[in-house]
Structure formats: C-alpha cells, structure tokens
Short mmCIF file of C-alpha atoms in Angstrom, two decimals:
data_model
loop_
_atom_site.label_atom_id
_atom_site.label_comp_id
_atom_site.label_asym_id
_atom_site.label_seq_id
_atom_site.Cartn_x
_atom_site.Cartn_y
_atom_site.Cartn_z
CA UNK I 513 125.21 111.62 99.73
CA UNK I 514 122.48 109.13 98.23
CA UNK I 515 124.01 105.35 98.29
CA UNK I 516 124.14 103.66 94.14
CA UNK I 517 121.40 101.72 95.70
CA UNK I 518 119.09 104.01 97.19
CA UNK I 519 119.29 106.10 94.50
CA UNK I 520 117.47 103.08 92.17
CA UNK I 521 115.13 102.54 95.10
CA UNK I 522 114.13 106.11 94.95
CA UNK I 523 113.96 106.27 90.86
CA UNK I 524 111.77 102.98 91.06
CA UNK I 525 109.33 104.82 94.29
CA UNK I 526 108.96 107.44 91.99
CA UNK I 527 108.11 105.90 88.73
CA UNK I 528 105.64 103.70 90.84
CA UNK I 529 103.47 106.44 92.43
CA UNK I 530 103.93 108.33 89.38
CA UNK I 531 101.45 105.53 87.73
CA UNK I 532 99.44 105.93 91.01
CA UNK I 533 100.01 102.15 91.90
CA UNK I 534 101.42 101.04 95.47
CA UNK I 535 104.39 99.74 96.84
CA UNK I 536 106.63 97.96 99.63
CA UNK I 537 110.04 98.86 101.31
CA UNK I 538 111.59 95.93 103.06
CA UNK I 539 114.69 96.03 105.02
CA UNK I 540 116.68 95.15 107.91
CA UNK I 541 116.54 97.24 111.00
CA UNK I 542 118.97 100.53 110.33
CA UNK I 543 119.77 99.95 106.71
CA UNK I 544 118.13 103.14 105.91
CA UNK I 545 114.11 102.59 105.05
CA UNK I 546 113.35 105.80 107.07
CA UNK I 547 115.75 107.67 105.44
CA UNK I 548 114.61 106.48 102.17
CA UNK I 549 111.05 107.80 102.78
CA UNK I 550 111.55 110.82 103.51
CA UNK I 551 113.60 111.23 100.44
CA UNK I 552 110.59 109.85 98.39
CA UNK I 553 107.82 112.20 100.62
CA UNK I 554 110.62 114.88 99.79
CA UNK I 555 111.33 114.21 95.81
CA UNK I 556 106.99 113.97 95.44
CA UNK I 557 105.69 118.02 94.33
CA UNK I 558 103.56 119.26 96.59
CA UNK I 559 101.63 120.81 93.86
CA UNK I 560 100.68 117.14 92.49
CA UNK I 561 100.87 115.08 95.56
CA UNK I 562 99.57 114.73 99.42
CA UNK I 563 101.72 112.77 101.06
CA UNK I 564 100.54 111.49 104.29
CA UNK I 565 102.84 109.89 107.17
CA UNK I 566 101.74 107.40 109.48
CA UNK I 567 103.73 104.87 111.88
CA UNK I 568 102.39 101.70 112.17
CA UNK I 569 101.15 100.82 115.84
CA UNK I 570 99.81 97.26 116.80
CA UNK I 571 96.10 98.38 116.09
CA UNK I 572 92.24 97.02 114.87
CA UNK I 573 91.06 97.69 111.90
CA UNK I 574 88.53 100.53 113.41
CA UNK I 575 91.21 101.72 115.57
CA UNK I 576 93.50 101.92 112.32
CA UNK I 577 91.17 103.68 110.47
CA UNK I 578 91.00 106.42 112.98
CA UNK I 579 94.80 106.84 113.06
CA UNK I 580 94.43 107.55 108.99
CA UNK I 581 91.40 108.96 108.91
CA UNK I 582 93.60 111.82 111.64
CA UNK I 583 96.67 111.59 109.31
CA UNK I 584 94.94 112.64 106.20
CA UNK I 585 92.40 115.02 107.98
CA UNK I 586 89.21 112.99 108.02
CA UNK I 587 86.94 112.69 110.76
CA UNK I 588 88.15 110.20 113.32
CA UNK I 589 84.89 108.57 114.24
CA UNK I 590 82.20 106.44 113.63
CA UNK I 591 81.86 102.72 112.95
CA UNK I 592 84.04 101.07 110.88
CA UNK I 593 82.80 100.92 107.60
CA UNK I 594 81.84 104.30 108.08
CA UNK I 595 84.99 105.12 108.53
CA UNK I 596 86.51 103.28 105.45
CA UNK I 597 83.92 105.06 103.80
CA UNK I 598 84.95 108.57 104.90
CA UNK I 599 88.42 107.84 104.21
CA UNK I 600 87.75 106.64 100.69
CA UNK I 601 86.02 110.24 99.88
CA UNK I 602 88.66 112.07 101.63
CA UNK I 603 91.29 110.39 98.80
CA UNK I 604 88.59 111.16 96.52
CA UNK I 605 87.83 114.94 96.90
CA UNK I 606 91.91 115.28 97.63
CA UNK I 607 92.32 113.85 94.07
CA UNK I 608 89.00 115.36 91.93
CA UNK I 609 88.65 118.80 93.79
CA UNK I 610 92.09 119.61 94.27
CA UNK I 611 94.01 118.00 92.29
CA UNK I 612 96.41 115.94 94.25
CA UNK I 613 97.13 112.41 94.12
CA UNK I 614 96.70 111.10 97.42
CA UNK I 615 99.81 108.71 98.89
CA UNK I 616 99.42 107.44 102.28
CA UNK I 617 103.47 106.31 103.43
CA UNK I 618 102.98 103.13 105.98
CA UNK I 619 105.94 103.16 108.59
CA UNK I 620 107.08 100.15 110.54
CA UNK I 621 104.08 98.11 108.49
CA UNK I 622 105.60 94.96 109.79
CA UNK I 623 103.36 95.16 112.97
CA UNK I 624 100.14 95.72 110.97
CA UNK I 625 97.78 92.75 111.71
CA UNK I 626 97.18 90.40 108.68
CA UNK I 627 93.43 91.55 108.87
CA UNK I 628 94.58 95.28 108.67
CA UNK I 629 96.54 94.39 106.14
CA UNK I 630 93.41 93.26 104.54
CA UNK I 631 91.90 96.33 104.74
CA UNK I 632 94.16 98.37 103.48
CA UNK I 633 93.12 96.87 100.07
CA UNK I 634 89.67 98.48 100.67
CA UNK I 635 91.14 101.99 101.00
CA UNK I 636 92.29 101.41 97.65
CA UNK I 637 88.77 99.75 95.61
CA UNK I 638 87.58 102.83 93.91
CA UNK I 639 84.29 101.99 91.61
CA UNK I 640 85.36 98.41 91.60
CA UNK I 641 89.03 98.76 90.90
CA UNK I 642 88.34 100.77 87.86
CA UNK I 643 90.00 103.93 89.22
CA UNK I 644 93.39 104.59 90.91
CA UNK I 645 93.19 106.89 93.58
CA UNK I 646 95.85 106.11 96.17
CA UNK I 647 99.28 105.05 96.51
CA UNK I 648 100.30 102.92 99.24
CA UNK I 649 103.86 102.77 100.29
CA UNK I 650 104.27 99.79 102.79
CA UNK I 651 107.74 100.28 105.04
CA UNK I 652 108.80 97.48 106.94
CA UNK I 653 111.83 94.67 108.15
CA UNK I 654 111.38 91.45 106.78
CA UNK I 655 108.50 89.88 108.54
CA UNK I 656 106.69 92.35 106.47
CA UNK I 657 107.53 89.80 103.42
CA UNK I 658 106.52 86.92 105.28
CA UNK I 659 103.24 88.32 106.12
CA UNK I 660 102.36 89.54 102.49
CA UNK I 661 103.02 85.50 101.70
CA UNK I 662 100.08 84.37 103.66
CA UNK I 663 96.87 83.33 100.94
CA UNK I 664 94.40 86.14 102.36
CA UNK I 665 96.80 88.43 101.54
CA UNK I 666 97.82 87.79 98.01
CA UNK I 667 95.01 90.16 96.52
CA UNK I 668 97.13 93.34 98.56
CA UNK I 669 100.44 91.61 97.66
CA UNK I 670 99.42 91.77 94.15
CA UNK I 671 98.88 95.55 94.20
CA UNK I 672 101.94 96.20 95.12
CA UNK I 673 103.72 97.04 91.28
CA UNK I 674 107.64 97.22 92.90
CA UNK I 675 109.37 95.98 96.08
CA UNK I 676 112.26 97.55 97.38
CA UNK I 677 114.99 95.75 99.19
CA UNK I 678 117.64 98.00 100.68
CA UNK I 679 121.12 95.53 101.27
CA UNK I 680 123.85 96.72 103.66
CA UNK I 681 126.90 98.78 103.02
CA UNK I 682 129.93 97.65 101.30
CA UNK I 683 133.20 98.59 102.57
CA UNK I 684 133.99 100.96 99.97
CA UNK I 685 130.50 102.32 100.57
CA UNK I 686 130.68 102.49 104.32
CA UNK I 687 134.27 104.35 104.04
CA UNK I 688 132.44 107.31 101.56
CA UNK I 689 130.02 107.44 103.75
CA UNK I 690 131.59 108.12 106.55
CA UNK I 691 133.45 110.22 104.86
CA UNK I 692 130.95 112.37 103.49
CA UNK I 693 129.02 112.33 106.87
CA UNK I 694 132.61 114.07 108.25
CA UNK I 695 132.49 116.66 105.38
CA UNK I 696 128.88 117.90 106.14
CA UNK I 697 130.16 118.16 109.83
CA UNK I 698 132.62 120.51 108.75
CA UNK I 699 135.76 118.90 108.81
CA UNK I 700 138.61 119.70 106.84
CA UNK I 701 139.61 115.58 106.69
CA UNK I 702 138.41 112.73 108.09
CA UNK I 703 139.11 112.11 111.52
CA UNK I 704 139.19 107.81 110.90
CA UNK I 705 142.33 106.51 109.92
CA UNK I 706 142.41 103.21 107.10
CA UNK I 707 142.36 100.60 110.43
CA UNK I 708 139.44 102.67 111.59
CA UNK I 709 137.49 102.36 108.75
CA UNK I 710 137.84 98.56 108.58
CA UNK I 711 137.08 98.24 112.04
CA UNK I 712 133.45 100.27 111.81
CA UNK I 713 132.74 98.03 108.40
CA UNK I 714 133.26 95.09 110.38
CA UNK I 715 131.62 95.32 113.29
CA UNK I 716 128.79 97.36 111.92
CA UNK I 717 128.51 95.26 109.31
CA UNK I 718 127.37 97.72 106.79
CA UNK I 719 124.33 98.85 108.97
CA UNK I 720 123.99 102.39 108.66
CA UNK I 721 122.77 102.98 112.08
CA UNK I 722 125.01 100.67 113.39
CA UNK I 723 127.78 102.70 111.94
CA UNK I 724 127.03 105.79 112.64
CA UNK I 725 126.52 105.00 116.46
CA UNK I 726 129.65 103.18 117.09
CA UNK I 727 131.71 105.81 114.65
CA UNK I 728 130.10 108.67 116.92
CA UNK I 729 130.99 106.43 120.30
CA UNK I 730 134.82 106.16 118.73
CA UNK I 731 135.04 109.46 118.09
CA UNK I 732 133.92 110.43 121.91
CA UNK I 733 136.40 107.92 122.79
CA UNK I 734 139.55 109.48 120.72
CA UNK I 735 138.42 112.52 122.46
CA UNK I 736 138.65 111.64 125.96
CA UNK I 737 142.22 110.29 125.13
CA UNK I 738 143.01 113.58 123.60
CA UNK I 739 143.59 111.96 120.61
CA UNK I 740 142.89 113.67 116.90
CA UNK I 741 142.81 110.39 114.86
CA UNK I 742 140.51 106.99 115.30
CA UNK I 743 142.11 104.05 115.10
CA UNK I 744 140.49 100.64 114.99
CA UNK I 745 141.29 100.28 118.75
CA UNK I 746 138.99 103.57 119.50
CA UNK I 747 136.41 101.68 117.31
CA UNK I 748 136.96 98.52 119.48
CA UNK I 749 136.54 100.31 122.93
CA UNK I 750 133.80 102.18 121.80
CA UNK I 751 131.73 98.71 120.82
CA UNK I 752 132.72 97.69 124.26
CA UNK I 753 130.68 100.39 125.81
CA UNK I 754 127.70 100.30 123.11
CA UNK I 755 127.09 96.69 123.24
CA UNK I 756 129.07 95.03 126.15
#
C-alpha cells in the first residue's frame, strides 16, 4: 500500500532524477522517509541508473569523502581534494563508459556538517556546471531545512529542483493502513475493532512508526488476555508499557 502522498513524493523523485538534478526529503522522525527511499532506489532501472546508499554519520569533509568514495567503489584514500577528485571521475566513467546516471541517496543528512554540506556541491561541478552528472537525494528531519537556510549554503540549496515534505497520517489513512498491514500478514479481517483504531490514530498521532509499534504492542497485549479483538483499552495498556 503506497499512502496518496507518498505516491506524489515518489512521482516528483522520479521526474527529478530523471532530469539528472538533485533533491531533498524532509520529515519528521517515523513518517516514512526511509521507506520512501527505498521505493525511489527501487522504482530507478538498474539498466539506466547506479544508485548508491549512504547513512549520514557526524563526519569531516575528508572523512566523508572516504565513506562515498567506499559507497560508490572508489578508492578510499588520499588527501582530500584528491579524493573529491577521484570521486568526481568515478560519477564520470559510471555515466560516459557505462552508461548509468550516477545518484548518490544521503540518509539521515540532518547530521551532515554545514561545511560537508558545502562540499557536496563540489561532487556535483562538472566542467563548470555545464554538465549534469549526479543526482543528490538529501534525506533528513527538519533541522535539515534549517541548515540548508544558512547563506553559505544557498548555492547547494539552490540545486536542489524539488523538496519533499512527507505530513503524518490521517485517520482514515492510518485505519487503511493498518488494515492493509493486517492483510499482508495474512489475516482473514482485521484484528482492531472501530475504538481501536481511534485509539492508535490518537496516540500515534499519524506517525507511522509510532503506529505500527504500539498496534504490534496491543496486539501482544490482546494476546496475553486471550483475547481475539483490540480494543482501545489494549491500545491504552500497550502505550503504558512502550512509553511509561
């Protein structure tokens, strides 16, 4: 089950590194930017695209460039222009020898340091901006938007051609959800009765993780009470012993 909004997200990803330009996923904590990734790494042909992974750690520049340089199968040393350098040809020969359009995915890229950050725009300067190698997909919660704000950063801000914001679920969107998560389990009808359902919306607050861990908790709850249905008082007991 994709979400009304995710869907768009993913349409607008696509079209974006489709014209080989770069952008941003910001979000909340849990509302589903991982899950919206790995849809985009999965929609992208492999016989047009290289899609390369990385999770953002609190890192240098140099030691930043190594953890790429690893991800996309460069070598992981030298100084660090070198290694901007060896990166940039890597993108290249991935692009003119083989024929794939290089996109480098950026998990967690709220932690990036504002002068990584700054780099990043170097990775994509090909022959003076005249060529567009490599998309950058920047994943982060929202001090991600705050940092792209600050002045030295407005030359990277301004390659990024979309920014996608990912809002929480609705009610009606949390109950199909939930419902649909049930159905890929394998069961015949949802275990969560109507109280149940307006219980995990409220107290989840249309996080998806959030959800999903305190529906999961109820259920193991209903269970220990021998019980076949939820009922919001499962749901209550169950954010008792999640978050007490």
């Amino acid at each position: 089950m994709r979400l009304p909004d995710m869907e768009e997200a993913l349409r607008a990803l696509e079209r974006t590194v489709d014209n080989r330009m770069s952008a941003a996923i910001i979000a909340p904590a849990g509302t589903g930017k991982s899950v919206l990734l790995r849809a985009l790494a999965a929609r992208l042909p492999e016989a047009r695209y290289r899609v390369h992974y990385v999770k953002v750690t609190d890192l240098g520049k140099r030691e930043m460039c190594r953890e790429l340089a690893t991800a996309v199968g460069a070598h992981p040393v030298g100084s660090y222009p070198r290694l901007v350098r060896s990166l940039q040809e890597r993108f290249s020969s991935a692009l003119g020898t083989d024929g794939l359009r290089p996109v480098l995915l950026l998990d967690e890229a709220h932690d990036l340091r504002p002068e990584v950050l700054a780099m990043l725009r170097l990775l994509t300067n090909f022959e003076m901006d005249s060529r567009l190698v490599v998309s950058l997909i920047l994943c982060g919660q929202p001090p991600l938007k705050t940092l792209l704000r600050r002045d030295q950063l407005e030359d990277i801000a301004r390659r990024l051609a979309h920014v996608v914001t990912l809002r929480p679920l609705t009610r009606d969107q949390s109950t199909h959800y939930l419902e649909h998560r049930c159905r890929v389990a394998g069961a015949a009808a949802s275990p969560f009765a109507p109280s149940a359902h307006d219980a995990l919306w409220e107290m989840a607050r249309g996080n998806l993780r959030a959800c999903d861990r305190l529906a999961l908790k109820a259920l193991e709850v209903a269970h220990d009470q021998d019980v076949a249905l939820v009922d919001s008082n499962h749901v209550l007991h169950a954010r008792q012993l999640l978050w007490p």
